[in-house]
């Protein structure tokens, strides 16, 4: 049976444990914080039970049989095929964790970090086994959103990326390869660009924050939940992408000439956003907090059904 060590039993680590356990992997999860470990087993089981309600896990008890709580990093990584690190977003912390992982793990073990923004070269350069290190950045939480961004350092071996891609595909995630290091990788850069424009539009009074949210969740979000931006423009003009660019290049050049600037994140503009948003979460927002998971689970089920047979 294939096995994985999950380093860090917080939200992301527990979610990764669910992903690997439901795929039939042996999961060993550890954390230096005893309180995190004390609650991990229960929370992982709750996550598996929730997936089972929606038909996304056949036997949560069987999946849970694959999960072990380990009280030391050395015990957790013994005999595993891959390590999924989920420590704090602090370079020095990742330097220390990866130095220890590189020391105790056999050279064939892939060392993957779930970091959201820190490129692998910042915490793997001095490691003897740096060729087997990479970032495998999930979307939070990975058991509900399957994308995984694979990004190696300049010295990461191509076979490491390919082995990682094969592993994540085998557990029904959707890996993509980021061909070179870039801060924030791909998803967060796209999200950042959209957020910056959203902050500008609301801060300048063009639209309310609530109507802007509707624009995404009842407009672009419905489109982009099943087709991406390149697929969208391929279908949005009779001659495909080239025809779309010929038709709309002038408009998009005009937009690109005046992008949202870093000032949209300044205190004054953030203050305008907060004032427009309101002092407390709206009833709709509070409702979405409670129903988001059901909506995401239903969307995940529909997404899986929409995928072509291989």
Short mmCIF file of N, CA and C in Angstrom, two decimals, residues 107-202:
data_model
loop_
_atom_site.label_atom_id
_atom_site.label_comp_id
_atom_site.label_asym_id
_atom_site.label_seq_id
_atom_site.Cartn_x
_atom_site.Cartn_y
_atom_site.Cartn_z
N UNK A 107 16.34 8.77 -0.14
CA UNK A 107 16.46 9.70 -1.27
C UNK A 107 15.34 9.56 -2.29
N UNK A 108 14.61 8.44 -2.30
CA UNK A 108 13.53 8.28 -3.28
C UNK A 108 12.24 8.98 -2.85
N UNK A 109 12.15 9.43 -1.60
CA UNK A 109 10.91 10.01 -1.08
C UNK A 109 10.76 11.45 -1.59
N UNK A 110 9.62 11.77 -2.20
CA UNK A 110 9.34 13.13 -2.66
C UNK A 110 9.00 13.99 -1.45
N UNK A 111 9.57 15.19 -1.42
CA UNK A 111 9.29 16.15 -0.36
C UNK A 111 8.52 17.33 -0.96
N UNK A 112 7.23 17.43 -0.62
CA UNK A 112 6.36 18.44 -1.22
C UNK A 112 5.85 19.39 -0.15
N UNK A 113 5.81 20.67 -0.47
CA UNK A 113 5.30 21.68 0.45
C UNK A 113 3.98 22.23 -0.05
N UNK A 114 3.06 22.45 0.89
CA UNK A 114 1.76 23.03 0.55
C UNK A 114 1.77 24.55 0.56
N UNK A 115 2.96 25.15 0.66
CA UNK A 115 3.05 26.61 0.77
C UNK A 115 2.22 27.33 -0.30
N UNK A 116 1.62 28.46 0.11
CA UNK A 116 0.77 29.22 -0.80
C UNK A 116 1.54 30.23 -1.65
N UNK A 117 2.73 30.64 -1.18
CA UNK A 117 3.41 31.74 -1.88
C UNK A 117 4.92 31.62 -1.89
N UNK A 118 5.52 30.83 -0.99
CA UNK A 118 6.99 30.79 -0.87
C UNK A 118 7.55 29.77 -1.87
N UNK A 119 8.37 30.22 -2.79
CA UNK A 119 8.91 29.30 -3.80
C UNK A 119 9.92 28.35 -3.16
N UNK A 120 10.05 27.17 -3.74
CA UNK A 120 10.86 26.11 -3.14
C UNK A 120 12.34 26.46 -3.04
N UNK A 121 12.85 27.30 -3.92
CA UNK A 121 14.27 27.63 -3.88
C UNK A 121 14.65 28.34 -2.59
N UNK A 122 13.69 28.97 -1.92
CA UNK A 122 13.99 29.72 -0.70
C UNK A 122 14.23 28.82 0.50
N UNK A 123 13.80 27.56 0.43
CA UNK A 123 14.01 26.69 1.59
C UNK A 123 14.61 25.32 1.24
N UNK A 124 15.09 25.16 -0.01
CA UNK A 124 15.70 23.87 -0.39
C UNK A 124 17.09 23.98 -0.98
N UNK A 125 17.60 25.19 -1.21
CA UNK A 125 18.84 25.36 -1.97
C UNK A 125 20.01 24.59 -1.37
N UNK A 126 20.16 24.57 -0.06
CA UNK A 126 21.33 23.98 0.57
C UNK A 126 21.17 22.49 0.88
N UNK A 127 20.07 21.88 0.50
CA UNK A 127 19.81 20.49 0.88
C UNK A 127 20.53 19.52 -0.05
N UNK A 128 21.16 18.48 0.49
CA UNK A 128 21.79 17.46 -0.37
C UNK A 128 20.79 16.81 -1.31
N UNK A 129 19.54 16.65 -0.85
CA UNK A 129 18.51 16.00 -1.67
C UNK A 129 17.55 16.97 -2.31
N UNK A 130 18.03 18.13 -2.68
CA UNK A 130 17.12 19.17 -3.18
C UNK A 130 16.43 18.80 -4.48
N UNK A 131 16.95 17.84 -5.22
CA UNK A 131 16.34 17.46 -6.50
C UNK A 131 14.97 16.82 -6.31
N UNK A 132 14.67 16.33 -5.09
CA UNK A 132 13.37 15.67 -4.88
C UNK A 132 12.37 16.57 -4.16
N UNK A 133 12.66 17.87 -4.11
CA UNK A 133 11.81 18.83 -3.40
C UNK A 133 11.01 19.69 -4.39
N UNK A 134 9.79 20.01 -4.03
CA UNK A 134 8.95 20.86 -4.86
C UNK A 134 7.82 21.44 -4.02
N UNK A 135 7.12 22.39 -4.58
CA UNK A 135 5.88 22.90 -4.01
C UNK A 135 4.72 22.14 -4.65
N UNK A 136 3.78 21.68 -3.82
CA UNK A 136 2.52 21.12 -4.30
C UNK A 136 1.42 21.91 -3.60
N UNK A 137 1.10 23.07 -4.16
CA UNK A 137 0.19 24.03 -3.52
C UNK A 137 -1.26 23.66 -3.82
N UNK A 138 -2.03 23.31 -2.79
CA UNK A 138 -3.44 23.00 -3.01
C UNK A 138 -4.31 24.24 -2.90
N UNK A 139 -5.57 24.07 -3.23
CA UNK A 139 -6.57 25.10 -2.95
C UNK A 139 -7.28 24.68 -1.67
N UNK A 140 -7.54 25.62 -0.79
CA UNK A 140 -8.10 25.32 0.52
C UNK A 140 -9.63 25.17 0.45
N UNK A 141 -10.16 24.00 0.91
CA UNK A 141 -9.47 22.80 1.38
C UNK A 141 -9.33 21.79 0.24
N UNK A 142 -8.20 21.09 0.15
CA UNK A 142 -7.95 20.22 -1.01
C UNK A 142 -8.92 19.05 -1.17
N UNK A 143 -9.59 18.63 -0.09
CA UNK A 143 -10.54 17.52 -0.27
C UNK A 143 -11.85 17.98 -0.90
N UNK A 144 -12.04 19.30 -1.02
CA UNK A 144 -13.22 19.84 -1.68
C UNK A 144 -12.90 20.53 -2.99
N UNK A 145 -11.66 21.00 -3.16
CA UNK A 145 -11.24 21.68 -4.39
C UNK A 145 -9.98 20.97 -4.88
N UNK A 146 -10.03 20.30 -6.04
CA UNK A 146 -8.97 19.35 -6.38
C UNK A 146 -7.68 19.90 -6.99
N UNK A 147 -7.62 21.17 -7.37
CA UNK A 147 -6.42 21.67 -8.05
C UNK A 147 -5.19 21.60 -7.15
N UNK A 148 -4.05 21.20 -7.73
CA UNK A 148 -2.75 21.22 -7.04
C UNK A 148 -1.73 21.82 -8.01
N UNK A 149 -1.04 22.88 -7.57
CA UNK A 149 -0.03 23.52 -8.40
C UNK A 149 1.35 22.93 -8.07
N UNK A 150 1.97 22.29 -9.05
CA UNK A 150 3.29 21.70 -8.87
C UNK A 150 4.34 22.66 -9.42
N UNK A 151 5.24 23.09 -8.54
CA UNK A 151 6.26 24.05 -8.96
C UNK A 151 7.59 23.67 -8.31
N UNK A 152 8.55 23.30 -9.13
CA UNK A 152 9.86 22.96 -8.62
C UNK A 152 10.78 24.17 -8.53
N UNK A 153 11.88 23.99 -7.82
CA UNK A 153 12.97 24.97 -7.85
C UNK A 153 13.79 24.72 -9.12
N UNK A 154 14.73 25.61 -9.45
CA UNK A 154 15.55 25.38 -10.64
C UNK A 154 16.27 24.03 -10.64
N UNK A 155 16.53 23.48 -9.46
CA UNK A 155 17.26 22.22 -9.35
C UNK A 155 16.36 21.00 -9.15
N UNK A 156 15.06 21.18 -9.08
CA UNK A 156 14.17 20.04 -8.93
C UNK A 156 14.25 19.17 -10.18
N UNK A 157 14.42 17.87 -9.98
CA UNK A 157 14.55 16.95 -11.11
C UNK A 157 13.22 16.84 -11.85
N UNK A 158 13.24 16.82 -13.20
CA UNK A 158 11.99 16.64 -13.96
C UNK A 158 11.23 15.39 -13.55
N UNK A 159 11.97 14.32 -13.21
CA UNK A 159 11.28 13.09 -12.81
C UNK A 159 10.54 13.26 -11.49
N UNK A 160 11.01 14.17 -10.64
CA UNK A 160 10.28 14.47 -9.40
C UNK A 160 8.92 15.06 -9.72
N UNK A 161 8.89 16.02 -10.65
CA UNK A 161 7.62 16.64 -11.05
C UNK A 161 6.70 15.59 -11.65
N UNK A 162 7.23 14.73 -12.50
CA UNK A 162 6.39 13.72 -13.15
C UNK A 162 5.87 12.70 -12.16
N UNK A 163 6.71 12.27 -11.23
CA UNK A 163 6.25 11.33 -10.20
C UNK A 163 5.17 11.97 -9.34
N UNK A 164 5.37 13.24 -8.98
CA UNK A 164 4.37 13.94 -8.18
C UNK A 164 3.05 14.06 -8.95
N UNK A 165 3.13 14.42 -10.23
CA UNK A 165 1.92 14.54 -11.04
C UNK A 165 1.15 13.21 -11.04
N UNK A 166 1.88 12.12 -11.22
CA UNK A 166 1.24 10.80 -11.24
C UNK A 166 0.56 10.50 -9.91
N UNK A 167 1.23 10.83 -8.81
CA UNK A 167 0.65 10.58 -7.49
C UNK A 167 -0.64 11.36 -7.30
N UNK A 168 -0.61 12.67 -7.58
CA UNK A 168 -1.79 13.49 -7.33
C UNK A 168 -2.94 13.12 -8.26
N UNK A 169 -2.62 12.74 -9.49
CA UNK A 169 -3.68 12.25 -10.38
C UNK A 169 -4.28 10.96 -9.85
N UNK A 170 -3.45 10.09 -9.27
CA UNK A 170 -3.94 8.80 -8.77
C UNK A 170 -4.88 8.96 -7.58
N UNK A 171 -4.79 10.07 -6.85
CA UNK A 171 -5.68 10.30 -5.71
C UNK A 171 -6.81 11.26 -6.08
N UNK A 172 -7.01 11.43 -7.40
CA UNK A 172 -8.13 12.19 -7.96
C UNK A 172 -8.06 13.69 -7.67
N UNK A 173 -6.83 14.19 -7.53
CA UNK A 173 -6.63 15.63 -7.56
C UNK A 173 -6.35 16.04 -9.01
N UNK A 174 -6.25 17.34 -9.25
CA UNK A 174 -6.00 17.85 -10.60
C UNK A 174 -4.71 18.66 -10.58
N UNK A 175 -3.56 18.00 -10.82
CA UNK A 175 -2.29 18.73 -10.78
C UNK A 175 -2.05 19.51 -12.06
N UNK A 176 -1.47 20.70 -11.90
CA UNK A 176 -0.94 21.46 -13.03
C UNK A 176 0.54 21.71 -12.75
N UNK A 177 1.31 21.95 -13.79
CA UNK A 177 2.73 22.22 -13.64
C UNK A 177 3.00 23.69 -13.89
N UNK A 178 3.59 24.36 -12.91
CA UNK A 178 4.06 25.73 -13.06
C UNK A 178 5.51 25.64 -13.52
N UNK A 179 5.79 26.10 -14.73
CA UNK A 179 7.06 25.79 -15.38
C UNK A 179 8.27 26.50 -14.79
N UNK A 180 8.06 27.60 -14.11
CA UNK A 180 9.17 28.27 -13.43
C UNK A 180 8.65 28.96 -12.19
N UNK A 181 9.54 29.21 -11.25
CA UNK A 181 9.13 29.81 -9.99
C UNK A 181 8.61 31.23 -10.20
N UNK A 182 7.48 31.51 -9.56
CA UNK A 182 6.89 32.85 -9.58
C UNK A 182 6.12 33.00 -8.28
N UNK A 183 6.27 34.14 -7.63
CA UNK A 183 5.65 34.35 -6.34
C UNK A 183 4.13 34.21 -6.43
N UNK A 184 3.56 33.41 -5.53
CA UNK A 184 2.12 33.20 -5.54
C UNK A 184 1.65 32.13 -6.49
N UNK A 185 2.59 31.60 -7.33
CA UNK A 185 2.26 30.57 -8.31
C UNK A 185 1.18 31.10 -9.27
N UNK A 186 0.24 30.27 -9.71
CA UNK A 186 -0.70 30.73 -10.73
C UNK A 186 -2.03 31.16 -10.12
N UNK A 187 -2.61 30.31 -9.32
CA UNK A 187 -3.94 30.59 -8.78
C UNK A 187 -3.97 31.88 -7.98
N UNK A 188 -3.01 32.07 -7.08
CA UNK A 188 -3.03 33.27 -6.25
C UNK A 188 -2.72 34.53 -7.04
N UNK A 189 -1.96 34.41 -8.13
CA UNK A 189 -1.72 35.58 -8.97
C UNK A 189 -3.00 35.98 -9.72
N UNK A 190 -3.73 34.97 -10.22
CA UNK A 190 -5.01 35.28 -10.86
C UNK A 190 -6.00 35.86 -9.84
N UNK A 191 -6.05 35.25 -8.67
CA UNK A 191 -6.94 35.74 -7.63
C UNK A 191 -6.55 37.16 -7.21
N UNK A 192 -5.24 37.40 -7.11
CA UNK A 192 -4.77 38.72 -6.72
C UNK A 192 -5.14 39.79 -7.73
N UNK A 193 -5.04 39.45 -9.02
CA UNK A 193 -5.40 40.42 -10.05
C UNK A 193 -6.88 40.76 -9.99
N UNK A 194 -7.71 39.75 -9.79
CA UNK A 194 -9.14 39.98 -9.71
C UNK A 194 -9.49 40.78 -8.45
N UNK A 195 -8.87 40.43 -7.32
CA UNK A 195 -9.14 41.15 -6.08
C UNK A 195 -8.72 42.62 -6.18
N UNK A 196 -7.59 42.88 -6.81
CA UNK A 196 -7.13 44.27 -6.95
C UNK A 196 -8.14 45.08 -7.75
N UNK A 197 -8.63 44.52 -8.85
CA UNK A 197 -9.63 45.25 -9.64
C UNK A 197 -10.93 45.40 -8.86
N UNK A 198 -11.30 44.37 -8.10
CA UNK A 198 -12.51 44.45 -7.28
C UNK A 198 -12.37 45.57 -6.24
N UNK A 199 -11.21 45.64 -5.59
CA UNK A 199 -10.98 46.69 -4.60
C UNK A 199 -11.01 48.08 -5.26
N UNK A 200 -10.51 48.18 -6.48
CA UNK A 200 -10.56 49.48 -7.16
C UNK A 200 -12.00 49.85 -7.48
N UNK A 201 -12.75 48.94 -8.07
CA UNK A 201 -14.11 49.25 -8.49
C UNK A 201 -15.00 49.63 -7.31
N UNK A 202 -14.86 48.90 -6.21
CA UNK A 202 -15.67 49.23 -5.03
C UNK A 202 -15.16 50.50 -4.37
#
